[in-house]
CSV table of N, CA and C in Angstrom, one decimal:
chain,number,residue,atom,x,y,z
A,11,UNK,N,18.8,13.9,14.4
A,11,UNK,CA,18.0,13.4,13.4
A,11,UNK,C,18.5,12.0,13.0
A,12,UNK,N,17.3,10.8,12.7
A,12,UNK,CA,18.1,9.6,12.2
A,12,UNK,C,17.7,9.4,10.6
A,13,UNK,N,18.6,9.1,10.4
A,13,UNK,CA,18.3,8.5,8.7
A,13,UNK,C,18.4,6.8,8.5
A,14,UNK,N,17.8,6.8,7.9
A,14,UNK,CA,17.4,5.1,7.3
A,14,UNK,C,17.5,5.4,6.1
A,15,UNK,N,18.4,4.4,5.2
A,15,UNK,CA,18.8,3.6,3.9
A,15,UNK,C,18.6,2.3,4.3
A,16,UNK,N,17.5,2.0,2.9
A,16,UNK,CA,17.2,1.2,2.8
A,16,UNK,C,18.2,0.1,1.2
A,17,UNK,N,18.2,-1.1,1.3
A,17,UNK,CA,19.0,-1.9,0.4
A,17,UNK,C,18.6,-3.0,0.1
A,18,UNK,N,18.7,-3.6,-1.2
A,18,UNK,CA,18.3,-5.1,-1.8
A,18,UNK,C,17.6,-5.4,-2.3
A,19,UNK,N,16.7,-4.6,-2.3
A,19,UNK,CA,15.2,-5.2,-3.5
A,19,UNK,C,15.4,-5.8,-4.8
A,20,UNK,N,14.5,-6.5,-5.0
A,20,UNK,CA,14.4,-6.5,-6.7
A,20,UNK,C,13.5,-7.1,-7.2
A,21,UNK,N,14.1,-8.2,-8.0
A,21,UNK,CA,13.2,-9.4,-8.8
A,21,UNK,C,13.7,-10.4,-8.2
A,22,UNK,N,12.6,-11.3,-8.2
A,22,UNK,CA,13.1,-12.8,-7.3
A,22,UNK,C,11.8,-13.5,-8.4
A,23,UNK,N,11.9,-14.7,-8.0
A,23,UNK,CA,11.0,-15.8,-9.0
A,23,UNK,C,10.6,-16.0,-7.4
A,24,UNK,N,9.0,-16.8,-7.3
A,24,UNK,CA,8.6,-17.5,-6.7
A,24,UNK,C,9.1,-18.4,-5.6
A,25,UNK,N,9.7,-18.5,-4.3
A,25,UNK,CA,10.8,-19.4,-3.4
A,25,UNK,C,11.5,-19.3,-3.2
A,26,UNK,N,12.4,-17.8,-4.5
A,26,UNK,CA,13.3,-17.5,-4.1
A,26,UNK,C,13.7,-16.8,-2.8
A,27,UNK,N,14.9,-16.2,-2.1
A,27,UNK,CA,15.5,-15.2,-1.1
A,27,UNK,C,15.9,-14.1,-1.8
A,28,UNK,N,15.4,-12.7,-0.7
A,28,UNK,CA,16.3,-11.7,-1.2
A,28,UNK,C,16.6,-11.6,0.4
A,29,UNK,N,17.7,-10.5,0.7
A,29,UNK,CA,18.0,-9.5,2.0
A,29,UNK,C,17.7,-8.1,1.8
A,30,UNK,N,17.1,-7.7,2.0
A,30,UNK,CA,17.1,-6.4,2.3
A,30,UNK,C,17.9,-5.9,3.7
A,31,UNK,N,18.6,-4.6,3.7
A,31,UNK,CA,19.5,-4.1,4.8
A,31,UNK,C,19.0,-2.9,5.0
A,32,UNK,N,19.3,-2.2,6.1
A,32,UNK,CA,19.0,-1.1,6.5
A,32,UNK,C,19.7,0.0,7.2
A,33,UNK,N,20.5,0.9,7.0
A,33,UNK,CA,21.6,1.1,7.9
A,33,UNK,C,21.0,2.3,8.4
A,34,UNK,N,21.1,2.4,9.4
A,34,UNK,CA,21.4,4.0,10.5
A,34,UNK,C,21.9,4.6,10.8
A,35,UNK,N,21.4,6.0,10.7
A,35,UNK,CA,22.9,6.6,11.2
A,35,UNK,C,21.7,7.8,12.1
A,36,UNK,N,22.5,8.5,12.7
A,36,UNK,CA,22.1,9.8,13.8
A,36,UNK,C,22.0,9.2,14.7
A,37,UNK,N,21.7,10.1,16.0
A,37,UNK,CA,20.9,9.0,17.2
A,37,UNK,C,19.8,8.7,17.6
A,38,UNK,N,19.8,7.7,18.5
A,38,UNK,CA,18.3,7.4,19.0
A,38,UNK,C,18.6,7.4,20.1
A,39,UNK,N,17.4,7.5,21.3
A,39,UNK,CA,17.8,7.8,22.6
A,39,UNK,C,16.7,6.9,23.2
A,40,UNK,N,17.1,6.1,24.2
A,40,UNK,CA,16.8,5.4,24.8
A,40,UNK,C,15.8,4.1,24.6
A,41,UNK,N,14.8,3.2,24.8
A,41,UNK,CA,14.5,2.4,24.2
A,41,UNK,C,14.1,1.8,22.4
A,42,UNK,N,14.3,1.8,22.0
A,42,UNK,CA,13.8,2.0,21.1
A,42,UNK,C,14.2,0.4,19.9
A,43,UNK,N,13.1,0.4,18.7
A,43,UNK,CA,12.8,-0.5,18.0
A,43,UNK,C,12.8,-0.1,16.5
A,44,UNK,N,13.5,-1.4,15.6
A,44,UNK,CA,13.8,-1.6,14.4
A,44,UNK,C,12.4,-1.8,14.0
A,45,UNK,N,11.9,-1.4,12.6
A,45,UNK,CA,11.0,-2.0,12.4
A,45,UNK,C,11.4,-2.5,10.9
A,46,UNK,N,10.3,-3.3,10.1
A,46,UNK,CA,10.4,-3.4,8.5
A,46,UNK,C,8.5,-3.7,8.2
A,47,UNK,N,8.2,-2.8,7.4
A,47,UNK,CA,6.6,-2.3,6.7
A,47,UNK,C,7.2,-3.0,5.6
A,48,UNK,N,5.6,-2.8,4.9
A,48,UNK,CA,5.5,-2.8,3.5
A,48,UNK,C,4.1,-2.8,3.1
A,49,UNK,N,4.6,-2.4,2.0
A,49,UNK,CA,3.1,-1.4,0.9
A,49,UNK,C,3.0,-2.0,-0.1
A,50,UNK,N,1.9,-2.9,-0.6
A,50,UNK,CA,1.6,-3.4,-2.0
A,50,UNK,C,0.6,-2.6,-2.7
A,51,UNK,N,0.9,-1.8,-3.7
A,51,UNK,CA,-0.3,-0.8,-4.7
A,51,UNK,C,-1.6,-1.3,-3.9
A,52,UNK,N,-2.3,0.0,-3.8
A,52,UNK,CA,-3.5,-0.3,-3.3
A,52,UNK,C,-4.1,-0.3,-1.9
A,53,UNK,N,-2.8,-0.7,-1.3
A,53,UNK,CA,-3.5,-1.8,0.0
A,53,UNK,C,-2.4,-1.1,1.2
A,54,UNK,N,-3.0,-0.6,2.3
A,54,UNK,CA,-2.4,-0.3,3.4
A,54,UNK,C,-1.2,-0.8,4.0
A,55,UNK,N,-0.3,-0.3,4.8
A,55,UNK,CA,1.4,-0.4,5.0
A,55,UNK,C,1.0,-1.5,6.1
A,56,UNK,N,1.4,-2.5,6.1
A,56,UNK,CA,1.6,-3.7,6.9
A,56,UNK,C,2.9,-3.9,7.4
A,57,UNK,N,3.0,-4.2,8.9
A,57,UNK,CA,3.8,-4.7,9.7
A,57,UNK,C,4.4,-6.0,9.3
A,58,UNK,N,5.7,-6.0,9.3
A,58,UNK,CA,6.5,-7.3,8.6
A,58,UNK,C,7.1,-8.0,9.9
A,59,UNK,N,8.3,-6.7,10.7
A,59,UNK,CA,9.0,-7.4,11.7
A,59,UNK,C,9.5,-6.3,12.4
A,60,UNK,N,9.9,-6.7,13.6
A,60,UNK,CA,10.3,-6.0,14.5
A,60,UNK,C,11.6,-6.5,14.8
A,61,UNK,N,12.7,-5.9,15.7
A,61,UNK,CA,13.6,-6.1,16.4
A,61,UNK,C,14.1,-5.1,17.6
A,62,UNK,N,14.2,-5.1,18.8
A,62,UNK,CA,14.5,-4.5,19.6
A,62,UNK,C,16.1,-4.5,19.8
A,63,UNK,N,16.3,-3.2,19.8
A,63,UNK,CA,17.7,-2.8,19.2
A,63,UNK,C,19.0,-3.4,20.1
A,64,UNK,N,18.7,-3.3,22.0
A,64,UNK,CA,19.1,-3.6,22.8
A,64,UNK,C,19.2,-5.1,23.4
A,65,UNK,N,18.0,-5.9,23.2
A,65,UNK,CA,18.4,-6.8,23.3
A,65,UNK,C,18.1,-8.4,22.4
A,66,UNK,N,17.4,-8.0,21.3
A,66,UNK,CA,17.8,-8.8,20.1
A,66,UNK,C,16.0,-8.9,19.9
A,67,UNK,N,15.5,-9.6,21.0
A,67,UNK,CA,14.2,-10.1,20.8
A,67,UNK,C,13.3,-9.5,19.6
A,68,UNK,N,12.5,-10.4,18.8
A,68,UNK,CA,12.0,-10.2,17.7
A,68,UNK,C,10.6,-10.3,17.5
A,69,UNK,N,9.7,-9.7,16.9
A,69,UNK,CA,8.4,-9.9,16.7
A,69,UNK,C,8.1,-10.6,15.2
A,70,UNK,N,7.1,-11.0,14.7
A,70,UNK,CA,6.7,-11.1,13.0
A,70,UNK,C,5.4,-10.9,12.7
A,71,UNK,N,5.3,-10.5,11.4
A,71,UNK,CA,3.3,-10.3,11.5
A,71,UNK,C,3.2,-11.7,10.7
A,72,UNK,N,2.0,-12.5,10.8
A,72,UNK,CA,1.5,-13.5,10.7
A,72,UNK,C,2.0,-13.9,9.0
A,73,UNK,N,1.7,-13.3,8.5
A,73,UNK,CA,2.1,-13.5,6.9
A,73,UNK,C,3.2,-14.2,6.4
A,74,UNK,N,4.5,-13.8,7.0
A,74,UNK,CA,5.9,-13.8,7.0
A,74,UNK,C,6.2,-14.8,8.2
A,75,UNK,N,5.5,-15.0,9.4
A,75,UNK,CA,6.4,-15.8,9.7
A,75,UNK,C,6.8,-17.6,9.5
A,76,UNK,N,7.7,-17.8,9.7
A,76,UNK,CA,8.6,-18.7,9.5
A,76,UNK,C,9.5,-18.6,7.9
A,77,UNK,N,9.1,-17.3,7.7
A,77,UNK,CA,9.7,-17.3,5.8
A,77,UNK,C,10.7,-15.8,6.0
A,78,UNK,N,10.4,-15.4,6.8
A,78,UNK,CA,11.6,-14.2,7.0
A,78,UNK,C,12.1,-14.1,8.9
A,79,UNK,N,13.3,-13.7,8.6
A,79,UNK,CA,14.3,-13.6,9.8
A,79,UNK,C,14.5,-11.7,10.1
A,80,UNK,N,14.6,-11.2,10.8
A,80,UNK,CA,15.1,-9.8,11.2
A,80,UNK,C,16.3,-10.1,11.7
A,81,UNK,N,16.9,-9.4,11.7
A,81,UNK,CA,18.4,-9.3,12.4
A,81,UNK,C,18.8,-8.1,12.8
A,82,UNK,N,20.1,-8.1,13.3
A,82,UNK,CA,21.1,-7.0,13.5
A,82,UNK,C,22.5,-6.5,13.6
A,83,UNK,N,23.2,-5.7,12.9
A,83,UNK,CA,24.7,-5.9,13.3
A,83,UNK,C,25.0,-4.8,13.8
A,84,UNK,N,25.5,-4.8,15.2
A,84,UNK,CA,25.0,-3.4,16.0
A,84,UNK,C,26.5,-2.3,15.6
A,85,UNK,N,27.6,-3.1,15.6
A,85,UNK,CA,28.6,-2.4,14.5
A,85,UNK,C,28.2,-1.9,13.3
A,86,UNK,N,27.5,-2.6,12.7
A,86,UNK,CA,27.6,-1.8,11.6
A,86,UNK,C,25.9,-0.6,11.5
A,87,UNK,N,25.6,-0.7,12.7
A,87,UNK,CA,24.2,0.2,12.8
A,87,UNK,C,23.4,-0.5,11.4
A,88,UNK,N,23.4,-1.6,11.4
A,88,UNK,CA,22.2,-2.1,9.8
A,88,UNK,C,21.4,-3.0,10.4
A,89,UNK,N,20.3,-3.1,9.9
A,89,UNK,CA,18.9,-4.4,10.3
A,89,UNK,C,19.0,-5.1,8.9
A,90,UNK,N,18.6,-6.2,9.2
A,90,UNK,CA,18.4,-6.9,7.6
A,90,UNK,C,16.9,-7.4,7.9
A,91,UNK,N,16.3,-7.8,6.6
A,91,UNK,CA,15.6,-8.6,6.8
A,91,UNK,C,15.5,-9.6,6.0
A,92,UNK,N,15.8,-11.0,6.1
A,92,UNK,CA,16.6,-12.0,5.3
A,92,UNK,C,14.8,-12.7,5.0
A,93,UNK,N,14.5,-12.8,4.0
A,93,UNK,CA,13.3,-13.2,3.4
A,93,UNK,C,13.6,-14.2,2.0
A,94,UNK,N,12.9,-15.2,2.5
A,94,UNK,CA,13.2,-16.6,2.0
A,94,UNK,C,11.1,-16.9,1.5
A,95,UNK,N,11.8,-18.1,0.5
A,95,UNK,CA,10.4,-18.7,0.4
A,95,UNK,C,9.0,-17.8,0.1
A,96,UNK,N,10.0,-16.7,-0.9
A,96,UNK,CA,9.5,-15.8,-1.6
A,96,UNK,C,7.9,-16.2,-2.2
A,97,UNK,N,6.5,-15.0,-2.1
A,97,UNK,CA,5.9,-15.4,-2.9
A,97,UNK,C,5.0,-14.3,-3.6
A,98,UNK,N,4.5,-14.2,-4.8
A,98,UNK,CA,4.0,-13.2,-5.3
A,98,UNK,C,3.2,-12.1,-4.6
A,99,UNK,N,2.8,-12.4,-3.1
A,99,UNK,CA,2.1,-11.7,-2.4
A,99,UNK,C,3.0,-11.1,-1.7
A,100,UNK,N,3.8,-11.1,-1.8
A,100,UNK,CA,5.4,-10.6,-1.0
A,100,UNK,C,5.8,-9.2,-1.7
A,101,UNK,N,5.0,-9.1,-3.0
A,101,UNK,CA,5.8,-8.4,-4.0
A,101,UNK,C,4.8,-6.6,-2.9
A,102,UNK,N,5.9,-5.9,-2.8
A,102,UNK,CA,5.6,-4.6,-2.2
A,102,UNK,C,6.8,-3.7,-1.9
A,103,UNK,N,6.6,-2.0,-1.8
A,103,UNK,CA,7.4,-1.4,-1.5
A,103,UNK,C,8.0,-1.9,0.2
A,104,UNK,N,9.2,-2.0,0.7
A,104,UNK,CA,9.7,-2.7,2.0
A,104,UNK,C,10.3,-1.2,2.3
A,105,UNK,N,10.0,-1.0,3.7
A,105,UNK,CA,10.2,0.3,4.3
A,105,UNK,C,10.9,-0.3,5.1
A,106,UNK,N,11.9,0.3,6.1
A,106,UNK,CA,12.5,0.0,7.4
A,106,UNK,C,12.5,1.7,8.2
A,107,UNK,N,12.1,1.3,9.4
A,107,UNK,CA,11.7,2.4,10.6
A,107,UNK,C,12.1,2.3,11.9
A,108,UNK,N,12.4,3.2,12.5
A,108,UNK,CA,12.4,3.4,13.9
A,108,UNK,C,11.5,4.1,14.6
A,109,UNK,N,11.0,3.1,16.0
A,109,UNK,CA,10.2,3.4,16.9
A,109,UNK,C,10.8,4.0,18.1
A,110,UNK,N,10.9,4.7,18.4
A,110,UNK,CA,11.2,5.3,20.0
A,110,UNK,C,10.7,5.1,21.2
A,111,UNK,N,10.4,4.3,22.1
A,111,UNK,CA,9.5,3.5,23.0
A,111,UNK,C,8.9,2.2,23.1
A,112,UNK,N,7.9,2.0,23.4
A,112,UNK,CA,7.5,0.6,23.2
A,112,UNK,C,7.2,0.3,22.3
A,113,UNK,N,7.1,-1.2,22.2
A,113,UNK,CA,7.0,-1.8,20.5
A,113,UNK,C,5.3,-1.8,20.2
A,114,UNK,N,5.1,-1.5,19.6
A,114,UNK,CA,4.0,-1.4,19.0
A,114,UNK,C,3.8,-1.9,16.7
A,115,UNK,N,2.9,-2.5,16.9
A,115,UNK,CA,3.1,-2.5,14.9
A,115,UNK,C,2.6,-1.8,14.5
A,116,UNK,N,2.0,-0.3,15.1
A,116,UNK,CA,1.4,0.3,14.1
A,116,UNK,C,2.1,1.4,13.3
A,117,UNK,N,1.8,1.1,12.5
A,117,UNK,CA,3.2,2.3,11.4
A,117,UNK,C,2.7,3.8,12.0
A,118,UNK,N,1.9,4.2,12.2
A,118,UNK,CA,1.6,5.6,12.4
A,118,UNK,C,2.5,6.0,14.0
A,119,UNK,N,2.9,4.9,14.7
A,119,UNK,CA,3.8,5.4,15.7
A,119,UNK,C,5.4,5.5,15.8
A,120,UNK,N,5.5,5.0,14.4
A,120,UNK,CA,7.2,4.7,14.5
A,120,UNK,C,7.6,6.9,13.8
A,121,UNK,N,8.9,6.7,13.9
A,121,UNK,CA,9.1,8.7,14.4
A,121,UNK,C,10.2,8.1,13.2
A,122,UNK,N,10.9,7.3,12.5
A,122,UNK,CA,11.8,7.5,11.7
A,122,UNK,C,11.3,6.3,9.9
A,123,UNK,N,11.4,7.2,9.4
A,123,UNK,CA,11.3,6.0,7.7
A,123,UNK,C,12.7,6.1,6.5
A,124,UNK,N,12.8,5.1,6.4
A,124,UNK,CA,13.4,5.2,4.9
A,124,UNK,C,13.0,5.1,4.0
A,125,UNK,N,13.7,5.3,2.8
A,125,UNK,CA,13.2,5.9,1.4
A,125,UNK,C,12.4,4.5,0.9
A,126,UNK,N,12.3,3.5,0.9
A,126,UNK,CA,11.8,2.0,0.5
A,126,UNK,C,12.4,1.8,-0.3
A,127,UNK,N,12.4,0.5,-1.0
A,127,UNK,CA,12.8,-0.7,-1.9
A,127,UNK,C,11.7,-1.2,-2.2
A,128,UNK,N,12.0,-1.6,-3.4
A,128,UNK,CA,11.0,-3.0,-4.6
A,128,UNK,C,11.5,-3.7,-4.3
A,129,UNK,N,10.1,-4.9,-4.0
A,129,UNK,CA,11.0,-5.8,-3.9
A,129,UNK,C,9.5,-6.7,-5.1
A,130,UNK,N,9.8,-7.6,-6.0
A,130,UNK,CA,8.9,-8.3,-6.7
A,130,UNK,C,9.0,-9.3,-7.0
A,131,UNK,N,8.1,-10.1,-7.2
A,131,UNK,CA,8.2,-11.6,-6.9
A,131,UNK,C,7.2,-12.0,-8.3
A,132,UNK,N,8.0,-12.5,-8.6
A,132,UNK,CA,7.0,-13.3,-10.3
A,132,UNK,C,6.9,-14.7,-9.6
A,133,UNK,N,5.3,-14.8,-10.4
A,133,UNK,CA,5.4,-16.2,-10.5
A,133,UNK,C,5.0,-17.1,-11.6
């Protein structure tokens, strides 16, 4: 069984950065992929970012990119997702997940979730 903890949310003003972390624990068996979702009231779980656990390579969904980074510290089994240039549309519950196979963004194929984080953005 894998568990995901999720970390960081909060309150940010407009431009600001937060990090959110993610840490793992149990196993995973053979290819498999980091994800980070998120849910704004209302509105369906959207794909944020990806990371492929093995060899670093990263994906981003259109909204976020160039304003947030994925990462990984494979010691310490945690993903971050380092989110910059904060903006009120940003403001949503942030899930981190594991996929087991090929990367795909659709949340209904990822096999592992964590509990989420607030994260909210005034402006």
């Amino acid at each position: 069984q894998v568990q995901l903890v999720e970390s960081g949310g909060g309150l940010v003003q407009t431009g600001g950065s937060l990090r959110l972390s993610c840490a793992v624990s149990g196993r995973t068996y053979g290819t498999y992929y980091m994800g980070w979702f998120r849910q704004a009231p209302g509105k369906e779980r959207e794909f944020v970012a990806t990371i492929r656990w093995s060899s670093g390579s990263t994906n981003y969904g259109d909204s976020v990119k160039g304003r947030f980074t994925i990462s990984k510290d494979n010691a310490k089994n945690t993903v971050y997702l380092q989110m910059d240039s904060l903006k009120p549309e940003d403001t949503a519950v942030y899930y981190c997940a594991v996929r087991q196979g090929l990367h795909t963004t659709n949340s209904n194929l990822y096999n592992y979730w964590g509990q989420g984080t607030q994260v909210t953005v005034s402006s």
